[in-house]
CSV table of C-alpha atoms and ligand atoms in Angstrom, one decimal:
chain,number,residue,atom,x,y,z
J,1,MET,CA,-47.6,-10.8,-41.3
J,2,SER,CA,-45.1,-12.4,-43.7
J,3,ILE,CA,-43.9,-15.7,-44.9
J,4,ARG,CA,-41.0,-17.8,-43.6
J,5,ILE,CA,-39.0,-20.6,-45.3
J,6,VAL,CA,-39.7,-23.7,-43.2
J,7,GLY,CA,-38.1,-26.4,-45.4
J,8,THR,CA,-35.7,-26.6,-48.3
J,9,GLY,CA,-34.8,-29.3,-50.9
J,10,SER,CA,-32.8,-29.7,-54.1
J,11,ALA,CA,-32.0,-32.2,-56.8
J,12,LEU,CA,-29.2,-32.5,-59.4
J,13,PRO,CA,-28.9,-34.8,-62.5
J,14,LYS,CA,-26.7,-37.9,-62.1
J,15,ARG,CA,-24.2,-36.9,-64.8
J,16,ARG,CA,-21.4,-34.5,-63.8
J,17,VAL,CA,-19.5,-32.8,-66.6
J,18,GLU,CA,-16.1,-31.3,-65.7
J,19,ASN,CA,-14.6,-28.4,-67.6
J,20,ARG,CA,-12.2,-30.7,-69.4
J,21,GLU,CA,-15.1,-32.5,-71.1
J,22,ILE,CA,-16.1,-29.2,-72.7
J,23,VAL,CA,-12.6,-28.4,-73.8
J,24,GLY,CA,-13.1,-31.1,-76.5
J,25,LEU,CA,-16.3,-29.4,-77.8
J,26,VAL,CA,-15.2,-25.7,-78.1
J,27,ASP,CA,-11.9,-23.8,-78.1
J,28,THR,CA,-11.5,-23.2,-74.4
J,29,SER,CA,-9.5,-24.5,-71.4
J,30,ASP,CA,-10.2,-25.6,-67.8
J,31,ALA,CA,-7.9,-22.7,-66.6
J,32,TRP,CA,-9.8,-20.1,-68.6
J,33,ILE,CA,-13.2,-21.2,-67.4
J,34,ARG,CA,-12.0,-21.4,-63.7
J,35,GLU,CA,-10.3,-18.0,-63.9
J,36,ARG,CA,-13.0,-16.0,-65.7
J,37,THR,CA,-16.1,-17.7,-64.1
J,38,GLY,CA,-15.0,-19.7,-61.0
J,39,ILE,CA,-16.8,-22.8,-62.5
J,40,ALA,CA,-15.1,-26.2,-62.3
J,41,GLY,CA,-18.0,-28.5,-63.3
J,42,ARG,CA,-21.8,-28.7,-63.6
J,43,TYR,CA,-24.5,-31.4,-63.7
J,44,ILE,CA,-26.1,-32.1,-67.1
J,45,SER,CA,-29.3,-34.0,-67.7
J,46,THR,CA,-29.1,-37.2,-69.6
J,47,GLY,CA,-32.9,-37.8,-69.1
J,48,GLU,CA,-33.9,-35.9,-66.0
J,49,THR,CA,-36.6,-33.3,-66.8
J,50,VAL,CA,-37.4,-29.9,-65.3
J,51,ALA,CA,-40.5,-31.5,-63.7
J,52,SER,CA,-38.7,-34.6,-62.4
J,53,LEU,CA,-35.9,-32.6,-60.8
J,54,ALA,CA,-38.4,-30.1,-59.4
J,55,ALA,CA,-40.6,-32.8,-57.9
J,56,GLN,CA,-37.6,-34.4,-56.2
J,57,ALA,CA,-36.6,-31.1,-54.8
J,58,CYS,CA,-40.1,-30.4,-53.6
J,59,ARG,CA,-40.4,-33.8,-51.9
J,60,ARG,CA,-37.2,-33.1,-50.0
J,61,ALA,CA,-38.4,-29.6,-49.0
J,62,LEU,CA,-41.7,-31.0,-47.7
J,63,GLU,CA,-39.8,-33.7,-45.8
J,64,ASP,CA,-37.5,-31.1,-44.3
J,65,ALA,CA,-40.5,-29.0,-43.2
J,66,GLY,CA,-42.2,-32.1,-41.8
J,67,LYS,CA,-45.3,-31.4,-44.0
J,68,GLN,CA,-47.6,-33.7,-46.0
J,69,ALA,CA,-48.1,-33.0,-49.7
J,70,GLY,CA,-51.9,-32.7,-49.1
J,71,GLU,CA,-51.4,-29.7,-46.9
J,72,VAL,CA,-49.8,-27.6,-49.7
J,73,GLU,CA,-52.1,-24.8,-50.9
J,74,LEU,CA,-50.0,-23.3,-53.7
J,75,ILE,CA,-47.3,-24.7,-56.0
J,76,LEU,CA,-45.2,-22.2,-58.1
J,77,ALA,CA,-42.6,-23.5,-60.5
J,78,ALA,CA,-40.1,-20.9,-61.8
J,79,THR,CA,-38.5,-22.1,-65.0
J,80,CYS,CA,-37.5,-20.9,-68.5
J,81,SER,CA,-36.7,-24.4,-69.9
J,82,PRO,CA,-39.8,-26.7,-69.6
J,83,GLU,CA,-39.7,-29.7,-72.0
J,84,GLU,CA,-43.3,-29.1,-73.1
J,85,ALA,CA,-45.7,-26.2,-73.1
J,86,ALA,CA,-48.5,-28.1,-71.4
J,87,PRO,CA,-49.2,-29.2,-68.8
J,88,CYS,CA,-47.1,-26.7,-66.8
J,89,VAL,CA,-44.3,-27.9,-64.6
J,90,ALA,CA,-46.1,-26.9,-61.4
J,91,CYS,CA,-49.1,-29.2,-62.3
J,92,ARG,CA,-46.7,-32.0,-63.0
J,93,ILE,CA,-45.1,-31.5,-59.6
J,94,GLN,CA,-48.6,-31.5,-58.0
J,95,LYS,CA,-49.3,-34.8,-59.7
J,96,ASP,CA,-45.9,-36.4,-58.9
J,97,ILE,CA,-45.9,-35.5,-55.2
J,98,GLY,CA,-49.7,-36.0,-54.7
J,99,ALA,CA,-50.5,-32.4,-53.6
J,100,GLY,CA,-54.1,-32.6,-54.7
J,101,ASN,CA,-55.3,-29.6,-52.7
J,102,ALA,CA,-52.9,-27.1,-54.2
J,103,VAL,CA,-53.4,-24.7,-57.1
J,104,ALA,CA,-50.3,-24.8,-59.4
J,105,PHE,CA,-48.8,-22.6,-62.1
J,106,ASP,CA,-45.5,-21.6,-63.6
J,107,LEU,CA,-43.6,-18.3,-63.8
J,108,ASN,CA,-40.8,-17.4,-66.1
J,109,ALA,CA,-38.4,-14.6,-65.1
J,110,ALA,CA,-35.3,-16.6,-66.2
J,111,CYS,CA,-32.5,-16.5,-63.6
J,112,SER,CA,-34.6,-14.2,-61.4
J,113,GLY,CA,-37.5,-16.6,-61.5
J,114,PHE,CA,-37.2,-18.1,-58.1
J,115,LEU,CA,-37.2,-14.7,-56.4
J,116,PHE,CA,-40.2,-13.5,-58.5
J,117,ALA,CA,-42.1,-16.7,-57.5
J,118,LEU,CA,-41.2,-16.2,-53.8
J,119,HIS,CA,-42.5,-12.6,-54.1
J,120,THR,CA,-45.7,-14.0,-55.7
J,121,ALA,CA,-46.2,-16.5,-52.8
J,122,TRP,CA,-45.6,-13.6,-50.3
J,123,ALA,CA,-48.2,-11.5,-52.0
J,124,TYR,CA,-50.7,-14.4,-52.0
J,125,VAL,CA,-50.3,-15.0,-48.3
J,126,GLU,CA,-50.4,-11.2,-47.5
J,127,ALA,CA,-53.7,-11.1,-49.6
J,128,GLY,CA,-55.1,-13.9,-47.5
J,129,ILE,CA,-55.4,-16.3,-50.6
J,130,CYS,CA,-53.4,-19.0,-49.0
J,131,LYS,CA,-51.3,-19.8,-45.9
J,132,ASN,CA,-48.4,-21.8,-47.4
J,133,ALA,CA,-46.7,-22.5,-50.7
J,134,LEU,CA,-44.2,-24.8,-52.3
J,135,ILE,CA,-41.8,-22.9,-54.6
J,136,ALA,CA,-39.5,-24.6,-57.0
J,137,GLY,CA,-36.8,-23.2,-59.3
J,138,SER,CA,-35.9,-25.9,-61.9
J,139,GLU,CA,-34.0,-25.8,-65.2
J,140,VAL,CA,-32.6,-28.1,-67.9
J,141,LEU,CA,-30.9,-25.3,-69.8
J,142,SER,CA,-28.5,-27.8,-71.4
J,143,LYS,CA,-31.1,-28.3,-74.2
J,144,LEU,CA,-31.2,-24.5,-74.9
J,145,VAL,CA,-27.4,-24.0,-74.9
J,146,ASP,CA,-25.4,-24.0,-78.1
J,147,TRP,CA,-22.7,-26.6,-77.4
J,148,GLU,CA,-20.6,-24.9,-80.1
J,149,ASP,CA,-20.7,-21.4,-78.5
J,150,ARG,CA,-17.9,-21.1,-76.0
J,151,GLY,CA,-19.3,-17.9,-74.6
J,152,THR,CA,-22.4,-19.6,-73.2
J,153,CYS,CA,-21.9,-23.4,-73.0
J,154,ILE,CA,-19.3,-23.2,-70.3
J,155,LEU,CA,-21.6,-21.4,-67.9
J,156,PHE,CA,-24.8,-23.2,-67.4
J,157,GLY,CA,-25.8,-26.4,-65.5
J,158,ASP,CA,-29.1,-28.3,-64.8
J,159,GLY,CA,-30.7,-28.7,-61.4
J,160,ALA,CA,-33.6,-27.8,-59.1
J,161,GLY,CA,-34.1,-26.2,-55.7
J,162,ALA,CA,-37.3,-25.8,-53.7
J,163,VAL,CA,-38.6,-24.2,-50.5
J,164,TYR,CA,-41.7,-24.7,-48.5
J,165,VAL,CA,-42.9,-21.4,-47.0
J,166,GLU,CA,-45.6,-20.6,-44.4
J,167,LYS,CA,-47.4,-17.6,-43.1
J,168,CYS,CA,-45.7,-16.1,-40.0
J,169,GLU,CA,-46.6,-13.3,-37.6
J,170,SER,CA,-43.1,-12.0,-37.1
J,171,GLY,CA,-39.7,-12.2,-38.9
J,172,GLY,CA,-39.7,-14.0,-42.3
J,173,ILE,CA,-39.5,-11.7,-45.4
J,174,LEU,CA,-39.0,-8.1,-44.3
J,175,GLY,CA,-38.4,-6.3,-47.6
J,176,PHE,CA,-38.7,-7.2,-51.3
J,177,VAL,CA,-37.8,-5.3,-54.5
J,178,MET,CA,-38.1,-6.4,-58.2
J,179,HIS,CA,-37.2,-4.8,-61.5
J,180,ALA,CA,-37.6,-5.6,-65.2
J,181,ASP,CA,-36.1,-3.8,-68.2
J,182,GLY,CA,-37.5,-5.3,-71.4
J,183,GLN,CA,-35.8,-2.6,-73.5
J,184,ARG,CA,-32.5,-4.4,-72.9
J,185,GLY,CA,-33.8,-8.0,-73.2
J,186,GLY,CA,-31.8,-8.6,-76.4
J,187,VAL,CA,-28.5,-9.0,-74.5
J,188,LEU,CA,-29.6,-12.5,-73.3
J,189,ALA,CA,-32.2,-14.1,-75.5
J,190,GLY,CA,-33.2,-17.1,-77.6
J,191,GLY,CA,-34.1,-20.7,-77.1
J,192,GLY,CA,-37.3,-20.4,-79.2
J,193,ARG,CA,-39.4,-22.7,-81.3
J,194,GLN,CA,-39.9,-22.3,-85.0
J,195,LEU,CA,-43.3,-20.9,-86.2
J,196,ILE,CA,-44.8,-23.7,-88.2
J,197,ASN,CA,-48.3,-23.3,-89.6
J,198,PRO,CA,-49.8,-23.4,-93.1
J,199,TRP,CA,-49.7,-19.6,-93.5
J,200,ALA,CA,-46.3,-18.7,-92.0
J,201,GLY,CA,-43.4,-18.3,-94.4
J,202,ARG,CA,-39.9,-19.3,-93.4
J,203,GLN,CA,-39.2,-17.5,-90.1
J,204,ASP,CA,-36.0,-16.5,-88.4
J,205,PHE,CA,-35.7,-17.9,-85.0
J,206,ARG,CA,-33.0,-18.5,-82.3
J,207,PRO,CA,-33.0,-22.1,-81.2
J,208,PHE,CA,-30.3,-21.5,-78.6
J,209,LEU,CA,-29.5,-18.9,-76.0
J,210,GLU,CA,-27.4,-16.0,-77.3
J,211,MET,CA,-25.7,-13.6,-74.9
J,212,ASP,CA,-23.6,-10.5,-74.8
J,213,GLY,CA,-21.6,-11.7,-71.7
J,214,ARG,CA,-19.9,-8.3,-71.1
J,215,GLU,CA,-23.3,-6.5,-71.1
J,216,VAL,CA,-24.8,-9.0,-68.7
J,217,PHE,CA,-21.8,-8.8,-66.5
J,218,ALA,CA,-22.0,-5.0,-66.3
J,219,PHE,CA,-25.8,-5.1,-65.7
J,220,ALA,CA,-25.3,-7.4,-62.7
J,221,LEU,CA,-22.5,-5.4,-61.2
J,222,ARG,CA,-24.5,-2.2,-61.5
J,223,GLN,CA,-28.0,-3.4,-60.7
J,224,VAL,CA,-27.7,-6.0,-58.0
J,225,PRO,CA,-26.0,-3.7,-55.3
J,226,VAL,CA,-28.7,-1.0,-56.0
J,227,THR,CA,-31.5,-3.6,-55.7
J,228,VAL,CA,-30.1,-5.2,-52.6
J,229,GLU,CA,-29.8,-1.7,-50.9
J,230,GLU,CA,-33.4,-1.0,-51.9
J,231,ALA,CA,-34.6,-4.3,-50.3
J,232,LEU,CA,-32.5,-3.5,-47.2
J,233,GLY,CA,-34.1,0.0,-47.0
J,234,LYS,CA,-37.6,-1.5,-47.1
J,235,SER,CA,-36.7,-4.1,-44.4
J,236,GLY,CA,-35.1,-1.6,-42.0
J,237,LEU,CA,-31.9,-3.6,-42.0
J,238,ALA,CA,-28.4,-2.4,-43.0
J,239,THR,CA,-25.6,-4.2,-44.9
J,240,GLY,CA,-23.9,-4.9,-41.6
J,241,ASP,CA,-26.9,-6.7,-40.2
J,242,ILE,CA,-26.8,-9.4,-42.9
J,243,ASP,CA,-25.2,-12.7,-42.0
J,244,LEU,CA,-25.4,-14.2,-45.5
J,245,PHE,CA,-25.9,-12.8,-49.0
J,246,VAL,CA,-27.3,-15.6,-51.1
J,247,LEU,CA,-26.8,-14.4,-54.6
J,248,HIS,CA,-27.6,-15.8,-58.0
J,249,GLN,CA,-24.6,-18.1,-58.9
J,250,ALA,CA,-23.5,-16.8,-62.3
J,251,ASN,CA,-19.9,-15.9,-62.1
J,252,ARG,CA,-17.5,-15.7,-59.1
J,253,ARG,CA,-16.1,-12.3,-60.3
J,254,ILE,CA,-19.7,-10.9,-60.4
J,255,ILE,CA,-20.2,-11.9,-56.7
J,256,GLU,CA,-16.8,-10.5,-55.8
J,257,GLY,CA,-17.6,-7.2,-57.5
J,258,ILE,CA,-21.0,-7.0,-55.7
J,259,SER,CA,-19.5,-7.7,-52.3
J,260,LYS,CA,-17.0,-4.8,-52.9
J,261,ARG,CA,-19.7,-2.4,-54.0
J,262,LEU,CA,-21.8,-3.3,-51.0
J,263,GLY,CA,-18.8,-3.0,-48.7
J,264,ALA,CA,-19.5,-6.4,-47.2
J,265,ASP,CA,-16.9,-9.1,-46.6
J,266,LEU,CA,-16.8,-11.8,-49.3
J,267,ALA,CA,-17.0,-14.5,-46.5
J,268,ARG,CA,-20.7,-13.6,-46.2
J,269,PHE,CA,-21.3,-14.5,-49.8
J,270,PRO,CA,-21.5,-18.3,-50.0
J,271,MET,CA,-21.0,-19.9,-53.4
J,272,ASN,CA,-21.6,-23.3,-55.0
J,273,LEU,CA,-21.0,-22.2,-58.6
J,274,GLU,CA,-17.7,-24.0,-58.7
J,275,GLN,CA,-19.6,-27.3,-58.4
J,276,VAL,CA,-22.9,-26.7,-60.2
J,277,GLY,CA,-22.3,-23.7,-62.6
J,278,ASN,CA,-25.2,-21.3,-63.3
J,279,THR,CA,-28.4,-23.2,-62.8
J,280,SER,CA,-30.6,-20.2,-63.5
J,281,SER,CA,-33.8,-20.1,-61.5
J,282,ALA,CA,-32.6,-23.1,-59.4
J,283,ALA,CA,-29.4,-21.4,-58.2
J,284,ILE,CA,-30.7,-19.6,-55.1
J,285,PRO,CA,-33.0,-22.4,-53.7
J,286,LEU,CA,-30.3,-25.0,-54.5
J,287,LEU,CA,-27.6,-23.0,-52.6
J,288,LEU,CA,-30.1,-22.3,-49.7
J,289,ASP,CA,-30.7,-26.1,-49.4
J,290,GLN,CA,-27.0,-26.9,-49.4
J,291,LEU,CA,-26.2,-24.2,-46.8
J,292,ARG,CA,-29.1,-25.4,-44.6
J,293,ARG,CA,-27.9,-29.0,-44.7
J,294,GLN,CA,-24.3,-27.9,-43.9
J,295,GLY,CA,-25.8,-26.2,-40.8
J,296,ARG,CA,-24.8,-22.7,-42.0
J,297,ILE,CA,-28.2,-21.2,-41.7
J,298,GLU,CA,-30.0,-21.0,-38.4
J,299,ARG,CA,-33.2,-19.5,-37.1
J,300,GLY,CA,-32.9,-15.8,-36.4
J,301,MET,CA,-30.2,-15.1,-39.0
J,302,HIS,CA,-30.6,-12.3,-41.4
J,303,LEU,CA,-30.3,-13.1,-45.1
J,304,VAL,CA,-30.4,-11.3,-48.4
J,305,LEU,CA,-31.4,-13.2,-51.5
J,306,SER,CA,-30.8,-11.6,-54.8
J,307,GLY,CA,-31.0,-12.7,-58.4
J,308,PHE,CA,-30.6,-11.2,-61.9
J,309,GLY,CA,-31.0,-12.5,-65.4
J,310,ALA,CA,-32.6,-12.4,-68.8
J,311,GLY,CA,-35.4,-10.0,-69.3
J,312,LEU,CA,-33.4,-8.2,-68.1
J,313,THR,CA,-34.7,-8.8,-64.6
J,314,CYS,CA,-33.4,-8.3,-61.1
J,315,GLY,CA,-34.8,-8.8,-57.6
J,316,ALA,CA,-33.8,-8.9,-53.9
J,317,CYS,CA,-35.3,-9.7,-50.6
J,318,ALA,CA,-34.2,-9.3,-47.0
J,319,MET,CA,-35.4,-11.8,-44.4
J,320,GLU,CA,-35.1,-13.1,-40.9
J,321,TRP,CA,-34.7,-16.9,-41.3
E,401,COA,N1,-12.7,-19.9,-73.5
E,401,COA,C1,-11.7,-19.1,-73.9
E,401,COA,N2,-11.8,-17.9,-74.4
E,401,COA,C2,-13.0,-17.3,-74.4
E,401,COA,C3,-14.1,-18.0,-73.9
E,401,COA,C4,-14.0,-19.4,-73.5
E,401,COA,N3,-15.0,-20.1,-73.0
E,401,COA,N4,-15.2,-17.2,-74.0
E,401,COA,C5,-14.8,-16.0,-74.5
E,401,COA,N5,-13.5,-16.1,-74.7
E,401,COA,C6,-12.6,-15.1,-75.3
E,401,COA,C7,-13.3,-14.0,-76.1
E,401,COA,O1,-13.5,-14.5,-77.4
E,401,COA,C8,-12.4,-12.9,-76.0
E,401,COA,O2,-11.3,-13.0,-76.9
E,401,COA,P1,-10.7,-11.8,-77.7
E,401,COA,O3,-10.2,-10.9,-76.6
E,401,COA,O4,-9.7,-12.4,-78.5
E,401,COA,O5,-11.9,-11.2,-78.4
E,401,COA,C9,-11.8,-13.0,-74.6
E,401,COA,O6,-12.0,-14.4,-74.2
E,401,COA,C10,-12.4,-12.1,-73.6
E,401,COA,O7,-13.8,-12.2,-73.8
E,401,COA,P2,-14.9,-11.5,-72.8
E,401,COA,O8,-16.3,-11.7,-73.3
E,401,COA,O9,-14.4,-10.1,-72.5
E,401,COA,O10,-14.6,-12.3,-71.5
E,401,COA,P3,-15.2,-12.1,-70.1
E,401,COA,O11,-14.0,-11.9,-69.1
E,401,COA,O12,-16.2,-11.0,-70.1
E,401,COA,O13,-15.9,-13.5,-69.7
E,401,COA,C11,-18.1,-14.3,-69.6
E,401,COA,C12,-16.9,-13.9,-70.5
E,401,COA,C13,-19.2,-14.8,-70.4
E,401,COA,C14,-17.6,-15.5,-68.7
E,401,COA,C15,-18.5,-13.1,-68.7
E,401,COA,O14,-18.7,-12.0,-69.5
E,401,COA,C16,-19.7,-13.4,-67.9
E,401,COA,O15,-19.7,-14.2,-67.0
E,401,COA,N6,-20.8,-12.6,-68.1
E,401,COA,C17,-22.0,-12.7,-67.4
E,401,COA,C18,-22.8,-13.9,-68.1
E,401,COA,C19,-23.9,-14.3,-67.2
E,401,COA,O16,-23.8,-14.3,-66.0
E,401,COA,N7,-24.9,-14.8,-67.8
E,401,COA,C20,-26.1,-15.4,-67.2
E,401,COA,C21,-26.9,-14.3,-66.5
E,401,COA,S1,-28.1,-15.0,-65.5
């Protein structure tokens, strides 16, 4: 028994921001950003929220799967950038799409969040708790990014992706691996709220994301290939069996490096980061949805999904679509 992705959906904010619009904010250039990251532009919220983008992506995923909202048993929202602490994003999705029979909660594993949520849904189905789930990855990181820090503001974009998954008797997810290393969490951290109460003195806090880009780069290059190979080992598949490696969209050079380390042709590593930047937990479901709608994913194909990010966290799964 396993779970299979039956429908996909995605949503992006209306406002597109090209590299040249960032050049006016920090000391950078379109050429530098393209060459060092592969990113040409991204979509930035001018009012869309994590929940509104997620709900739109979920509606599209349900429509794609041919399902009614009332049939959904579990809604998981992966995000590290909710606008408010309560209610959680998943409950807002539940209300917006009218999925009154679903239980709903959020998960935060930063850019690995979608994979961790997919793993949770898989475990719930395997445990017999539910038979289907709607999983969204949604971020509006633009409010946590320091638009005066050229090391981070060039990278991130806002958006959402969602998948509807169902229990299946064969195929679907074949192997899953996840890792977390809190000891090294400091290399990508921040985006906090100040402690304000009558008893707390003045506190240091980091309102924006701060990152040691080189460390994160090295972590991804080292850890993702190992994690992918572990997931392949669990699934009984080999690198050569995989039609598409759908990786977290952080940096073109990271994906190129991973393809080399895995010994797999770069043509099997689809990318959309040039258009959308790094959308964190939305990156993998957003790319899956675009690939599906372009007709590049068909039933029976073998895929690897793999993400990495703050935590530090990393995960991979191998599946038959
Ligand atoms: N424009 C122009 N120059 C920039 C710049 C920018 N936006 N950002 C950094 N630089 C400069 C640096 O100051 C440095 O200058 P120096 O040599 O005079 O000190 C030089 O470019 C090289 O910096 P470096 O940090 O080594 O660049 P890089 O090639 O590692 O690229 C990142 C920087 C952030 C693009 C890259 O490290 C990266 O993508 N890391 C992974 C980040 C990531 O994926 N985070 C999210 C994880 S989910």
